[in-house]
Coordinates of C-alpha atoms and ligand atoms in Angstrom, one line a residue:
X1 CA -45.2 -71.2 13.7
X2 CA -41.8 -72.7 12.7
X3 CA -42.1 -73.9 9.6
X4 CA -41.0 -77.9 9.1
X5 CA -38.8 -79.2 6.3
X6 CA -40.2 -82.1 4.6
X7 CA -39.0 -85.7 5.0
X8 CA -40.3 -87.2 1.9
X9 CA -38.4 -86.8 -1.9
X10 CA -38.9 -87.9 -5.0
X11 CA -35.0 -88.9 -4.7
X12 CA -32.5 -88.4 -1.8
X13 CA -28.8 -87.8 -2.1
X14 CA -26.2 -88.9 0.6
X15 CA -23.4 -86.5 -0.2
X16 CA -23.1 -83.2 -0.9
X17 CA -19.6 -83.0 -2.6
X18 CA -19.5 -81.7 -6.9
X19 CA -21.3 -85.2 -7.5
X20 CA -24.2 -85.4 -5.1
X21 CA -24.5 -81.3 -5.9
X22 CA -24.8 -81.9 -9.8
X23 CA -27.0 -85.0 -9.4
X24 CA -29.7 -82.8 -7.3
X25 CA -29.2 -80.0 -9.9
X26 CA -30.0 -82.3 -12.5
X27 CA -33.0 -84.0 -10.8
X28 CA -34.5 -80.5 -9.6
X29 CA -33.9 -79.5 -13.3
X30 CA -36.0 -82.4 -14.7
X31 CA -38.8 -81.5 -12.2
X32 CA -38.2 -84.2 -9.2
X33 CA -38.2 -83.2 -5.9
X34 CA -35.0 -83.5 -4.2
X35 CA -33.7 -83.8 -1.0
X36 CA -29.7 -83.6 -0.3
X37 CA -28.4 -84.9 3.3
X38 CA -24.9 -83.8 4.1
X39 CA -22.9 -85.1 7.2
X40 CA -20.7 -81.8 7.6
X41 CA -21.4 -78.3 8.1
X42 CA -20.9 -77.1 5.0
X43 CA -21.0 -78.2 1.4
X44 CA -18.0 -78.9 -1.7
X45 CA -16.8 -82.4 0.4
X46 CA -12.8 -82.6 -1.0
X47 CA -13.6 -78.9 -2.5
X48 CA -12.3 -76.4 0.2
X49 CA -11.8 -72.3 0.3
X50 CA -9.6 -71.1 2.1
X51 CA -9.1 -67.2 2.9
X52 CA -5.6 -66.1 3.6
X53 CA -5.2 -62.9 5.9
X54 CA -4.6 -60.9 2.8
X55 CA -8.3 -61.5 1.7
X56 CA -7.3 -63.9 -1.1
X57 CA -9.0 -67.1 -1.4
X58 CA -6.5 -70.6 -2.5
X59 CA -8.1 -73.9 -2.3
X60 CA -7.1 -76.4 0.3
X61 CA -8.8 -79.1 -1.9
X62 CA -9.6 -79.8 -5.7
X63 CA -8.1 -76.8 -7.3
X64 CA -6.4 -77.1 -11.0
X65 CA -8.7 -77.7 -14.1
X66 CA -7.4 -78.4 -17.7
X67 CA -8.9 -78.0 -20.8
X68 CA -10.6 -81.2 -21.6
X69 CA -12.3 -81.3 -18.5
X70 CA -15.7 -80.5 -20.4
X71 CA -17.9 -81.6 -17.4
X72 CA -16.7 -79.2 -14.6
X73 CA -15.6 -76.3 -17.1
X74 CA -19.4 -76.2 -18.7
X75 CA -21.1 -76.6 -15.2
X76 CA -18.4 -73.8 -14.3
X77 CA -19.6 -71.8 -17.2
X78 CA -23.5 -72.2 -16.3
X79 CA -22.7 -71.3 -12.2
X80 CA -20.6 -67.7 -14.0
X81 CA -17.5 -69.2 -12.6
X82 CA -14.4 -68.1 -14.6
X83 CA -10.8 -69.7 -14.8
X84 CA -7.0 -68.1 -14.3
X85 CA -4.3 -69.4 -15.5
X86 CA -1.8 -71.0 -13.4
X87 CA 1.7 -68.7 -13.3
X88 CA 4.0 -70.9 -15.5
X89 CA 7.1 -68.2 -16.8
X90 CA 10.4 -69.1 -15.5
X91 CA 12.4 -72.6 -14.5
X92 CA 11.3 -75.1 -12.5
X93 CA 13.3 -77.0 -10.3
X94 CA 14.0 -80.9 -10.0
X95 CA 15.4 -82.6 -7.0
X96 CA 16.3 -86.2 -7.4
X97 CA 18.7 -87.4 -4.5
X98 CA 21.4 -84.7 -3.8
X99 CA 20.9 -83.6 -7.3
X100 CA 19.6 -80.2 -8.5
X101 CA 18.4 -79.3 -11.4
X102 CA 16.9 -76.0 -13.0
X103 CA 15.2 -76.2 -16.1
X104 CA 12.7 -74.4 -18.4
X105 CA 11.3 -77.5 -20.8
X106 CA 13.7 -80.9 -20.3
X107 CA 15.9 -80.9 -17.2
X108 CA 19.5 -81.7 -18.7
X109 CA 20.1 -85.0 -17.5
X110 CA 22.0 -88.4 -18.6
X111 CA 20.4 -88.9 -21.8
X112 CA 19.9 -92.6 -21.7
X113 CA 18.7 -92.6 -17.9
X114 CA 15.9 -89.8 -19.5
X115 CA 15.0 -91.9 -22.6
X116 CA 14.6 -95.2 -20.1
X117 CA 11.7 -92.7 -18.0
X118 CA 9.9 -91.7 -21.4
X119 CA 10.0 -95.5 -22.8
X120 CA 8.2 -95.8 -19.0
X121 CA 5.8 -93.0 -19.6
X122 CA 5.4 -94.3 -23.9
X123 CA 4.8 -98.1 -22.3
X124 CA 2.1 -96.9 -19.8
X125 CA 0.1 -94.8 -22.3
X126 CA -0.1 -97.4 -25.0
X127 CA -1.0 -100.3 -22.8
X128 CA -3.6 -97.7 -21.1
X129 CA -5.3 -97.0 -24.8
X130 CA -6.5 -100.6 -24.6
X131 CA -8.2 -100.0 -21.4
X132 CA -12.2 -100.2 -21.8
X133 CA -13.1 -97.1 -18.8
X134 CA -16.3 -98.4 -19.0
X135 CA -15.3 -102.0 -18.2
X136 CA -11.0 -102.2 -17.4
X137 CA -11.5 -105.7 -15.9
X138 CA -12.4 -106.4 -19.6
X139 CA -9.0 -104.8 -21.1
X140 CA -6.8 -107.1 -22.8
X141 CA -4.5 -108.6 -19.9
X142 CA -6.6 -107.6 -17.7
X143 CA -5.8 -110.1 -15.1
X144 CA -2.4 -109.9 -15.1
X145 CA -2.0 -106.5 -15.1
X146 CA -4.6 -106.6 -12.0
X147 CA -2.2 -109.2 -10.1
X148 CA 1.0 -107.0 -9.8
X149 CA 1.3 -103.5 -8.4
X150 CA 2.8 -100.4 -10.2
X151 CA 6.0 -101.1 -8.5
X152 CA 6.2 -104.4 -9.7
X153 CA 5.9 -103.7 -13.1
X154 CA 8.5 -100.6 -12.7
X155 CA 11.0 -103.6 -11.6
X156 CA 10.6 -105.2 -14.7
X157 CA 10.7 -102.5 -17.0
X158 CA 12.5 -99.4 -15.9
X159 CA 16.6 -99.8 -15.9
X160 CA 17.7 -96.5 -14.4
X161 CA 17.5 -93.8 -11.2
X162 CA 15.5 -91.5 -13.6
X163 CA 12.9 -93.7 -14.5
X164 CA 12.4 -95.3 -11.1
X165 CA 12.2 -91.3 -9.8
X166 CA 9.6 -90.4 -12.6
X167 CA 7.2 -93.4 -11.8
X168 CA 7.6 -92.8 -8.1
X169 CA 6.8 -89.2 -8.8
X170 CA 3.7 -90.3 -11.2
X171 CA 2.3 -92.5 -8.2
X172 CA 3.0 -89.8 -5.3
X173 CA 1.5 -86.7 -7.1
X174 CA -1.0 -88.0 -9.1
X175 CA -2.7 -90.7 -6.9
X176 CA -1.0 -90.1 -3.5
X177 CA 0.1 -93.7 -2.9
X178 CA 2.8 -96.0 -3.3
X179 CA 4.0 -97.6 -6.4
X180 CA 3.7 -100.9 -4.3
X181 CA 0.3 -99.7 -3.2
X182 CA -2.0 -99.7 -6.4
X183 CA -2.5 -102.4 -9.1
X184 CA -1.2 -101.6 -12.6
X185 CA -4.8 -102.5 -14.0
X186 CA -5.8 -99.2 -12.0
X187 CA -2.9 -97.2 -13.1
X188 CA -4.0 -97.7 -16.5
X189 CA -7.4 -97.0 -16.2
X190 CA -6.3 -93.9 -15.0
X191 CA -4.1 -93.0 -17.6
X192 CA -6.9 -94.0 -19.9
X193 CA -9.4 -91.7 -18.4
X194 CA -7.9 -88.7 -18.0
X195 CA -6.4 -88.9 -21.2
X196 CA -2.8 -90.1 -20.7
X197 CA 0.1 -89.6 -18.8
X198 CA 0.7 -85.4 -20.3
X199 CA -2.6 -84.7 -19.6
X200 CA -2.3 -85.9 -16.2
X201 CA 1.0 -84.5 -15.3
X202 CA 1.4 -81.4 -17.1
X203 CA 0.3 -77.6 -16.5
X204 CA -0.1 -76.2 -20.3
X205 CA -3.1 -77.9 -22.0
X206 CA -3.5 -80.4 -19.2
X207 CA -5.1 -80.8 -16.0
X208 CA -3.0 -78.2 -13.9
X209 CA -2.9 -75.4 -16.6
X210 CA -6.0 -73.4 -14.8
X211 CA -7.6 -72.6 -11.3
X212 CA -11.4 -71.3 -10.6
X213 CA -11.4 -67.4 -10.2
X214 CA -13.0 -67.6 -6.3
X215 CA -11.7 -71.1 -5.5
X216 CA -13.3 -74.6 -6.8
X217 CA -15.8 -74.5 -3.6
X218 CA -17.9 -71.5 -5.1
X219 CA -19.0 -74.4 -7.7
X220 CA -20.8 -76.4 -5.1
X221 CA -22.2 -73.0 -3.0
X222 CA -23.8 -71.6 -6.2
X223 CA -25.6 -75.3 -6.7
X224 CA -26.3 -75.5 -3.1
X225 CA -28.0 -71.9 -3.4
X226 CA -29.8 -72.4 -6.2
X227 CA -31.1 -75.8 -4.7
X228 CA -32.0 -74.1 -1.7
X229 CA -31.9 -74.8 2.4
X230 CA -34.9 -76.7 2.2
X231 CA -32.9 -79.0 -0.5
X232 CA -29.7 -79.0 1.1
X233 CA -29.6 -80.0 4.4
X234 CA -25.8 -79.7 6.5
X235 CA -25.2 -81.7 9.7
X236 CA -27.1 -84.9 8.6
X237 CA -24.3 -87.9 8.4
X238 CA -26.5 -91.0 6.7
X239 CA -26.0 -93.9 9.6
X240 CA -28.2 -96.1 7.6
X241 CA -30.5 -96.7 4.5
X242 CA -33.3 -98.9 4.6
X243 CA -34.9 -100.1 1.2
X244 CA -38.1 -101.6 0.7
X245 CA -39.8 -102.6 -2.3
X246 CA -41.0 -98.9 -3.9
X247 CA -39.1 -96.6 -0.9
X248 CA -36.1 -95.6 1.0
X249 CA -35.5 -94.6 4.0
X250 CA -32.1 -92.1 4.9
X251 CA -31.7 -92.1 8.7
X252 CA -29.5 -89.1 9.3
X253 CA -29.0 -86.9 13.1
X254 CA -31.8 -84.9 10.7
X255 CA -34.0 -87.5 11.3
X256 CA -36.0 -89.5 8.7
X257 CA -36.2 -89.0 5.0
X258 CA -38.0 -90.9 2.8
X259 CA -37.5 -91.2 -1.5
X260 CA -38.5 -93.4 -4.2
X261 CA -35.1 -93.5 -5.0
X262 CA -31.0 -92.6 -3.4
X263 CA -28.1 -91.4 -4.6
X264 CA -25.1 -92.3 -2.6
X265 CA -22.6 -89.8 -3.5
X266 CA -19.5 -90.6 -1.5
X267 CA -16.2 -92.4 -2.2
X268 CA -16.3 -96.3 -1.6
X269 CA -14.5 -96.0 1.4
X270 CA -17.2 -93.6 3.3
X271 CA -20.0 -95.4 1.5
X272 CA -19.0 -98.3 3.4
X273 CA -19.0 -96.8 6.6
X274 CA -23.5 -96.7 6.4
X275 CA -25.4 -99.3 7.3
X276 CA -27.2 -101.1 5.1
X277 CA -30.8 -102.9 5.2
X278 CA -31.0 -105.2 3.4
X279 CA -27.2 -105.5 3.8
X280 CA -25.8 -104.6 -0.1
X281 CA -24.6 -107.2 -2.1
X282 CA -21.2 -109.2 -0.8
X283 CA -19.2 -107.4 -4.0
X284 CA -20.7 -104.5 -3.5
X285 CA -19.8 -104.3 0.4
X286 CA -16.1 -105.9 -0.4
X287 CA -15.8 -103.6 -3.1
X288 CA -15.9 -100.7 -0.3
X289 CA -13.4 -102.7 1.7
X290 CA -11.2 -103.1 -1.0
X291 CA -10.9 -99.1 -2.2
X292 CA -8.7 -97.4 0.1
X293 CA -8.0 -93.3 -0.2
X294 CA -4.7 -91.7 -0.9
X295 CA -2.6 -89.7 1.5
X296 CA -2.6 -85.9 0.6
X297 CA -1.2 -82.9 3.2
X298 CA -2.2 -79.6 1.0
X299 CA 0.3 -76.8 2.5
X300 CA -0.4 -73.0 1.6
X301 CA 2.2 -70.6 2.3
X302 CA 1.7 -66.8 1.2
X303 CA 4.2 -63.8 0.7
X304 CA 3.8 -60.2 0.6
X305 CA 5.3 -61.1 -3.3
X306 CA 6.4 -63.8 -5.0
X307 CA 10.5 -63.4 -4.7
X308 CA 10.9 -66.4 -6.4
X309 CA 8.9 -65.1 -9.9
X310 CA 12.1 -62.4 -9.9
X311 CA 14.9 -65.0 -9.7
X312 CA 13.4 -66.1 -12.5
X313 CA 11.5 -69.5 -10.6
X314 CA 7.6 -70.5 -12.1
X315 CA 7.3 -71.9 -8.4
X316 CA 7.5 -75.6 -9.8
X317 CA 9.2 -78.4 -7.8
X318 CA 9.3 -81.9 -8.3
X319 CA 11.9 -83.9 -5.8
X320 CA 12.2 -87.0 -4.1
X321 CA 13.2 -85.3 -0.6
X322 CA 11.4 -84.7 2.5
X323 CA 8.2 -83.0 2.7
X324 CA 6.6 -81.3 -0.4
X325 CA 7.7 -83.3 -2.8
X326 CA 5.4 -80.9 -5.8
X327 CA 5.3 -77.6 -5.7
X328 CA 3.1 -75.1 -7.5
X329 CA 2.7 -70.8 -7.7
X330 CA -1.1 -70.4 -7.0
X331 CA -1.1 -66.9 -6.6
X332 CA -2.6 -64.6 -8.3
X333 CA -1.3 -63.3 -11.6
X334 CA -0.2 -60.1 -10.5
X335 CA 1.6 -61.6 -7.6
X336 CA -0.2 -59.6 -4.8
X337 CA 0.0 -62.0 -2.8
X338 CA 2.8 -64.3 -4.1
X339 CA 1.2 -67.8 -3.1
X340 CA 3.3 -71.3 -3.1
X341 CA 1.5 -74.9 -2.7
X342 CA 2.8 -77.6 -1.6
X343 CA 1.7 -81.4 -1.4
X344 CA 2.7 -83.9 0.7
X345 CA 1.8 -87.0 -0.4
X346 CA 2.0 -91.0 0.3
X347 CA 4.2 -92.8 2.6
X348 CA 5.5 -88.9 3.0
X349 CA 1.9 -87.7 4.4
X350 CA 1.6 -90.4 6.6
X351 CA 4.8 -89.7 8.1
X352 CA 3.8 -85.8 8.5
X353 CA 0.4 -86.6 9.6
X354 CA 1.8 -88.3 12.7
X355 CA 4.5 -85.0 13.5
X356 CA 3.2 -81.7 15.2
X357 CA 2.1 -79.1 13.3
X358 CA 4.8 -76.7 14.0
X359 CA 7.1 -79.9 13.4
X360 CA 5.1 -79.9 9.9
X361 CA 4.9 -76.4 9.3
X362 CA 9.1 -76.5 9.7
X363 CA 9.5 -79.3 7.1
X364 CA 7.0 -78.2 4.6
X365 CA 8.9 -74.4 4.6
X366 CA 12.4 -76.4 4.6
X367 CA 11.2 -77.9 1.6
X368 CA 9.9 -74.6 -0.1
X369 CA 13.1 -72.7 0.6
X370 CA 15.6 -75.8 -0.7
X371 CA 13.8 -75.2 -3.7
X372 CA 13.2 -71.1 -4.1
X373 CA 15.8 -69.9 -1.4
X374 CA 15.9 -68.6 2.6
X375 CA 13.2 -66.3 2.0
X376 CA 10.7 -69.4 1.7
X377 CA 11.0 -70.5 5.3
X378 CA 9.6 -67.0 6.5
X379 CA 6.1 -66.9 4.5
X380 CA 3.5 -63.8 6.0
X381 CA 0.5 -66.9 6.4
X382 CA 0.3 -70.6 6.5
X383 CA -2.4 -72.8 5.9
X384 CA -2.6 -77.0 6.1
X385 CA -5.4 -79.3 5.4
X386 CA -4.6 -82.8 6.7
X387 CA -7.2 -84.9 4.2
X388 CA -6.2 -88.2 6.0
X389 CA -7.5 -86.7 9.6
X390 CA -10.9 -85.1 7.5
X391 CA -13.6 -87.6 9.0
X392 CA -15.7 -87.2 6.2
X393 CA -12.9 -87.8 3.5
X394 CA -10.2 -89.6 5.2
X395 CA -7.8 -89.1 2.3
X396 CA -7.3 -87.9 -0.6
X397 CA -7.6 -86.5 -3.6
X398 CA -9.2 -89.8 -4.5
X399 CA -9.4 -93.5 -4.1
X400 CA -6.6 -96.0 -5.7
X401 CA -7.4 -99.7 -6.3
X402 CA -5.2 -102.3 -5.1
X403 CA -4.2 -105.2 -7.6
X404 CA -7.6 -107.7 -7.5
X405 CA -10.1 -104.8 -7.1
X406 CA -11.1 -103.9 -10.5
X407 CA -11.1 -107.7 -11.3
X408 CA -12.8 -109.1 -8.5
X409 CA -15.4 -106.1 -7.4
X410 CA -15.5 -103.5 -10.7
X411 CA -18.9 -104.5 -11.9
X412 CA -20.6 -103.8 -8.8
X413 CA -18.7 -100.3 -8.5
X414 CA -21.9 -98.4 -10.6
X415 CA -24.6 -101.2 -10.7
X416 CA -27.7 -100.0 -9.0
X417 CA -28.6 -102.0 -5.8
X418 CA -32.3 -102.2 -6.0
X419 CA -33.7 -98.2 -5.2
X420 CA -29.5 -97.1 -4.6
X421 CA -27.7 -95.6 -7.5
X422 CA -24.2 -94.7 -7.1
X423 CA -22.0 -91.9 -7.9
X424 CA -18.8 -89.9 -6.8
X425 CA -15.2 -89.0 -8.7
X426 CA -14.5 -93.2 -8.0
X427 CA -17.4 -93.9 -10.0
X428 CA -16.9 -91.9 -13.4
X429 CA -15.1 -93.0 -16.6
X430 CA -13.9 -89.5 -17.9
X431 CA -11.5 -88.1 -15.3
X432 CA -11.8 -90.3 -12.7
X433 CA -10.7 -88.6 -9.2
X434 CA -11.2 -85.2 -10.7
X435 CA -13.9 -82.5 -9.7
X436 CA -14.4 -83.5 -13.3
X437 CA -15.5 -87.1 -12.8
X438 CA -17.3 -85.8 -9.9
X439 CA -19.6 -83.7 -12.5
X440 CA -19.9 -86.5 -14.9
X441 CA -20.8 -88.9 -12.1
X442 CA -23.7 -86.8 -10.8
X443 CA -24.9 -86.5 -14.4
X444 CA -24.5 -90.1 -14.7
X445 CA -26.5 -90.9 -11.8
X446 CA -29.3 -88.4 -12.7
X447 CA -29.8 -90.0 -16.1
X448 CA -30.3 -93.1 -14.5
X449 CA -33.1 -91.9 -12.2
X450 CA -34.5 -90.5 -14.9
X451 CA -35.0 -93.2 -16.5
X452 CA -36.2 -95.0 -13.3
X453 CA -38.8 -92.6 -12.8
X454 CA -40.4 -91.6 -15.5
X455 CA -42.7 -88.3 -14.4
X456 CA -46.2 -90.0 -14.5
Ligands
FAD501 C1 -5.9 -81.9 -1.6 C2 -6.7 -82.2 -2.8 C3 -6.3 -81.8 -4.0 C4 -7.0 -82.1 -5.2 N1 -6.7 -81.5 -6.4 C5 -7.5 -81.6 -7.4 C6 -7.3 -80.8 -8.6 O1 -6.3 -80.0 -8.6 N2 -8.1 -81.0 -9.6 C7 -9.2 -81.8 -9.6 O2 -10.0 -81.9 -10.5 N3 -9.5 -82.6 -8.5 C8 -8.6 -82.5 -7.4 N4 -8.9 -83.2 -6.3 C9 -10.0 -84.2 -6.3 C10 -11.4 -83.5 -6.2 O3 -11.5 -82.6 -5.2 C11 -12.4 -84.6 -6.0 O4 -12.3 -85.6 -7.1 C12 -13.9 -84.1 -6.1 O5 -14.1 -83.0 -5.3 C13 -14.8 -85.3 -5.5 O6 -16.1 -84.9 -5.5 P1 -17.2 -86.0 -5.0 O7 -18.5 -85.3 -5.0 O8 -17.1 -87.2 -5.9 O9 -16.8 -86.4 -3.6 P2 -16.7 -85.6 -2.2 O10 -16.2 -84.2 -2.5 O11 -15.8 -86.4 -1.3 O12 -18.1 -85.5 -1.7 C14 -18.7 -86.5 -0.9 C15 -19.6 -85.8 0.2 O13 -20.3 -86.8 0.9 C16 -20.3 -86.5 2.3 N5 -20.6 -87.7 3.0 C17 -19.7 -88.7 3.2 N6 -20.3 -89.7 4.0 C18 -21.6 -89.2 4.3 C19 -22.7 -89.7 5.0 N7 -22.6 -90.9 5.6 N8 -23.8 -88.9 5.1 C20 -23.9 -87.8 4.5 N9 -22.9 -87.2 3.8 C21 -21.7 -87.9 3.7 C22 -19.0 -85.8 2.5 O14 -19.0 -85.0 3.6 C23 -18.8 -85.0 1.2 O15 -19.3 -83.7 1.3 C24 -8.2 -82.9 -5.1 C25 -8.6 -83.3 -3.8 C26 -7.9 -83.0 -2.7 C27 -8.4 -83.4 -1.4

């Protein structure tokens, strides 16, 4: 006799990325019966191995970790996942038009067209430091800082090539959209969050100094195995939730499943894309209208050794030409094999997304070879993840608010909705668009539950 998975759960979790994994952890923890439904075939969501033809896994997702990250590095710690160092000894290159520059700590450039990018970086940060993360609509200015984009501030108050180049570099890496794209509100939030601009932008001591030893993705395959097959269920994409007064109902291609109470853990943009009955709230619902995903191309690219570690190169790139535009070494330390990562990101994805792969492929080694030499155009593997195309993510690595978002929908962004709680990177106040937030967010969400059902 085939034995039949249930279809009833104390709680039920749409998603099972680092947020929905760690909220079902939690729950299971406390005693509730949990059920997780996950549309693809697999678990991790924006976490992704990868295994190269040497045997060495990268990550086509999430990857770096800092140190303050206390969420993911102490569920990392409980799962026996270790960190390694990103390889940081030697220059790194800047690009900025048809200038070069090789550096080790400040790239020798104009020294007023430098200062006028760190008065930039100093204005950001202290406006950020009045930012409430719990509540940014509440910040002082919030308004008007929520009714002009990043690019529009920039206008106003950067002077020279440098400091237009280092905000456009901020907005491209860090949240893979345009400076005319996201509202400065959200830019500062983020800032605010994470910590400030060096935590967000740096490697030592900040949120690219470290990697997980087996890529981020074993994180959410040790949860899903401890949870369990019966827990975890793949190949069930939510189409709808129904809510009545003490139950809800997840309609998934797995049929049925019915809880007390739901987690949806899945950025605004996908959480939209469920029906609803009764339809959510009209913030709620414009909320998810109004949080579109960056643009990210991840591009791996793998050498019998890492040539450029000998010419003296740590394998960092930041330019303002085509295709990668940041470039980091992700191999391992020993340099067997010698591993460069590249992202494409913003208006530059979208223009990639649209070109052939080998047209891709082309540009993206064009790019790593400008910056390290010829011998970067002839890598021994390749490997791409399009986040845009990813049906279940459609962009990356997170979600950016435009100007009116936070103002107009932020309240309804956590606020329970009836037997629905809410959680994902977009929804956490410490890291937010980090496997970090992601952690915190599940925690979150669990503590909320927990509250809501108290075991009887
Ligand atoms: C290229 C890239 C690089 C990144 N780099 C970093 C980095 O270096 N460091 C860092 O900390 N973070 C990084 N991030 C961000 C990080 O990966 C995310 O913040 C984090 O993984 C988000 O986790 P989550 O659980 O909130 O969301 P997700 O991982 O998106 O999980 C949501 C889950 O919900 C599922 N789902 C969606 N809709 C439905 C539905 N209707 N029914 C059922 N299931 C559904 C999805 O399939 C998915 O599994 C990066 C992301 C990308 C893509």
């Amino acid at each position: 006799m085939t034995a039949v998975s249930p279809a009833e759960a104390d709680v039920i979790v749409i998603g099972a990325g680092l947020a929905g994994l760690t909220a079902a952890r939690e729950l299971a923890a406390a005693g509730r019966d949990v059920i997780v439904l996950e549309a693809r075939d697999r678990v991790g969501g924006r976490v992704l191995n990868h295994t190269l033809a040497s045997g060495h896994v990268v990550d086509v997702g999430g990857q770096f970790v800092g140190p303050t990250q206390r969420h993911v590095l102490g569920l990392a710690s409980e799962l026996g996942v270790a960190t390694v160092p990103i390889f940081t000894g030697g220059r790194a290159v800047l690009e900025i038009g048809e200038g070069r520059h090789d550096y080790r700590a400040v790239p020798r450039l104009n020294p007023v067209q430098l200062a006028d990018a760190g008065r930039a970086v100093f204005s950001l940060d202290r406006m950020a430091r009045r930012v409430p993360v719990q509540a940014p609509w509440r910040a002082p200015g919030a308004a008007a800082a929520d009714a002009r984009t990043l690019a529009d501030w920039a206008r106003h108050n950067v002077r020279t090539r440098v400091g237009r180049f280092a905000i456009k570099a901020f907005s491209e890496g860090v949240l893979a959209c345009e400076p005319g794209e996201v509202s400065l509100l959200h830019v500062l939030f983020y800032l605010r969050a994470a910590g400030g601009f060096r935590q967000l932008t740096e490697v030592a001591g900040a949120a690219q100094q470290d990697r997980f030893a087996g890529g981020s993705q074993l994180l959410a395959l040790r949860m899903a195995e401890q949870l369990g097959p019966d827990r975890v269920r793949l190949g069930a994409p939510v189409t709808r939730i129904e809510q009545e007064a003490s139950r809800v109902v997840a309609h998934s291609a797995a049929g049925a499943v019915t809880g007390r109470r739901a987690v949806v853990a899945a950025p605004p943009a996908l959480a939209g894309r469920i029906g609803y009955d009764p339809p959510l709230p009209a913030d709620r619902d414009q909320l998810t209208q109004a949080a579109p995903m960056g643009s990210v191309i991840k591009c791996l690219a793998a050498y019998d050794e890492p040539f450029w570690r000998q010419a003296g190169y740590n394998g960092q790139a930041t330019s303002d030409g085509p295709a990668a535009r940041v470039t980091f070494d992700t191999g391992p330390p020993d340099g067997s094999p010698g591993v460069l990562l590249g992202f494409v990101t913003g208006a530059e994805a979208r223009r990639l997304a649209r070109a052939s792969p080998a047209q891709r492929r082309a540009e993206v080694l064009a790019s790593f070879a400008r910056y390290f030499g010829p011998a970067a155009a002839r890598p021994a593997d390749y490997a791409e993840h399009d986040w845009t195309a990813d049906p279940w993510t459609r962009g990356c690595y997170g979600t950016h608010f435009p100007p009116g978002t936070w103002t107009q929908f932020g309240p309804a962004l956590r606020r329970p909705v009836g037997l629905l709680h809410w959680a994902g990177t977009e929804t956490a106040t410490e890291w937010s668009g980090y496997m970090d937030g992601a952690v915190q967010s599940g925690k979150r969400a669990a503590a909320e539950i927990l509250d809501a059902l108290p075991r009887s």
